[in-house]
Amino acid sequence: MVEFDYFRDIKEATSYKAGDIIFSAGDPDDLLYGIQDGEVDLMFNGELLETVVKSGIFGEKSLIDESPHTTSAIAKTDCKIVKLDESKFLFLVHETPTFALHVMRTMTKRTRTVMTMAMK
């Protein structure tokens, strides 16, 4: 499967240095985050859940249900992050419908990973 760089043309990006906390578990939020450049570690209950790379997303559950984050996101490298609120998310889905499938696949993969972690 070829990955599409959904965020390459978005001008509004926030820069983070390696080690910066982007958000912590329990933080309220209603944004989806997309990586324009760099890598971000997602931590769940103190364990590495996943390292998200360029064009990847995180924070998707909080955008969808406006509930606090269940993971912490920490910049693994210097990175540029795009923050999408609901209106920007809907615009991206409208303009690039495959983005919705990308979000659903990401959520499903992470849910399966957490369920596997819980079974150990």
XYZ file of C-alpha atoms in Angstrom:
120
model
C 0.000 0.000 0.000
C 1.377 3.412 -0.979
C 1.131 6.060 1.730
C -0.002 9.526 0.710
C 1.512 12.585 2.384
C -1.714 14.334 3.400
C 0.057 17.179 5.210
C 2.813 18.257 2.797
C 1.021 21.380 1.523
C -0.370 22.653 4.822
C 1.441 25.842 5.789
C 0.390 26.100 9.458
C 2.636 23.666 11.321
C 3.976 23.763 14.878
C 7.616 22.870 15.487
C 8.645 20.648 18.406
C 12.123 19.694 19.576
C 13.073 16.108 20.405
C 11.755 15.330 23.887
C 8.989 17.942 23.852
C 5.639 16.750 25.193
C 2.939 17.431 22.607
C 0.189 16.244 24.933
C -0.170 13.957 27.950
C -2.710 11.274 28.765
C -5.686 12.966 30.407
C -5.245 16.281 28.604
C -8.502 17.584 27.121
C -8.377 18.182 23.376
C -10.420 18.121 20.195
C -7.659 18.052 17.587
C -6.122 15.500 15.276
C -2.365 15.825 14.802
C -0.534 15.040 11.562
C 3.205 14.704 11.162
C 4.611 16.883 8.426
C 8.192 15.982 9.349
C 9.869 13.962 12.112
C 8.731 11.216 14.490
C 6.504 11.106 17.582
C 6.352 8.400 20.265
C 2.907 7.490 21.580
C 3.000 6.184 25.131
C 0.199 4.181 26.748
C 0.420 3.468 30.490
C 4.157 4.136 30.394
C 4.820 1.776 27.483
C 5.687 2.651 23.915
C 2.570 2.038 21.862
C 3.924 3.224 18.544
C 6.384 5.568 16.875
C 4.421 7.660 14.383
C 6.363 8.837 11.340
C 5.948 11.417 8.581
C 2.365 11.608 7.210
C 1.103 9.624 10.211
C -1.597 10.835 12.585
C -2.278 10.773 16.302
C -4.862 12.227 18.691
C -7.636 11.027 16.383
C -9.916 9.715 19.145
C -10.022 13.103 20.876
C -11.042 14.798 17.639
C -13.857 12.311 17.132
C -15.317 12.152 20.647
C -13.819 15.284 22.285
C -12.627 13.226 25.252
C -9.251 13.549 26.980
C -6.263 11.774 25.456
C -5.616 8.182 26.482
C -1.978 8.346 25.347
C 0.910 10.759 25.699
C 2.650 12.089 22.589
C 6.341 12.970 22.831
C 8.499 14.262 19.982
C 11.079 11.547 19.311
C 12.927 13.816 16.887
C 12.606 17.460 15.976
C 9.319 17.590 14.116
C 6.673 19.716 12.472
C 3.109 18.916 13.449
C -0.114 19.983 11.746
C -3.111 20.423 14.060
C -6.525 19.764 12.552
C -9.750 20.853 14.218
C -13.060 19.367 13.075
C -13.596 21.835 10.226
C -10.084 21.270 8.810
C -10.532 17.516 9.237
C -13.840 17.569 7.339
C -12.288 19.692 4.585
C -9.432 17.200 4.210
C -11.868 14.265 4.111
C -13.984 16.089 1.523
C -10.984 16.925 -0.664
C -9.222 13.556 -0.151
C -11.767 10.876 0.836
C -9.032 8.272 1.343
C -7.938 10.276 4.388
C -11.003 8.999 6.276
C -9.924 5.419 5.549
C -6.392 6.297 6.725
C -7.823 7.540 10.040
C -10.006 4.432 10.486
C -7.111 2.091 9.722
C -4.917 3.926 12.208
C -7.577 3.719 14.943
C -8.168 0.028 14.278
C -4.450 -0.797 14.346
C -3.947 1.038 17.633
C -7.016 -0.553 19.213
C -5.708 -4.003 18.288
C -2.264 -3.148 19.670
C -3.695 -1.977 23.005
C -5.899 -5.075 23.222
C -2.858 -7.280 22.603
C -0.909 -5.389 25.280
C -3.763 -5.959 27.728
C -3.746 -9.708 27.094
C -0.084 -10.062 28.133
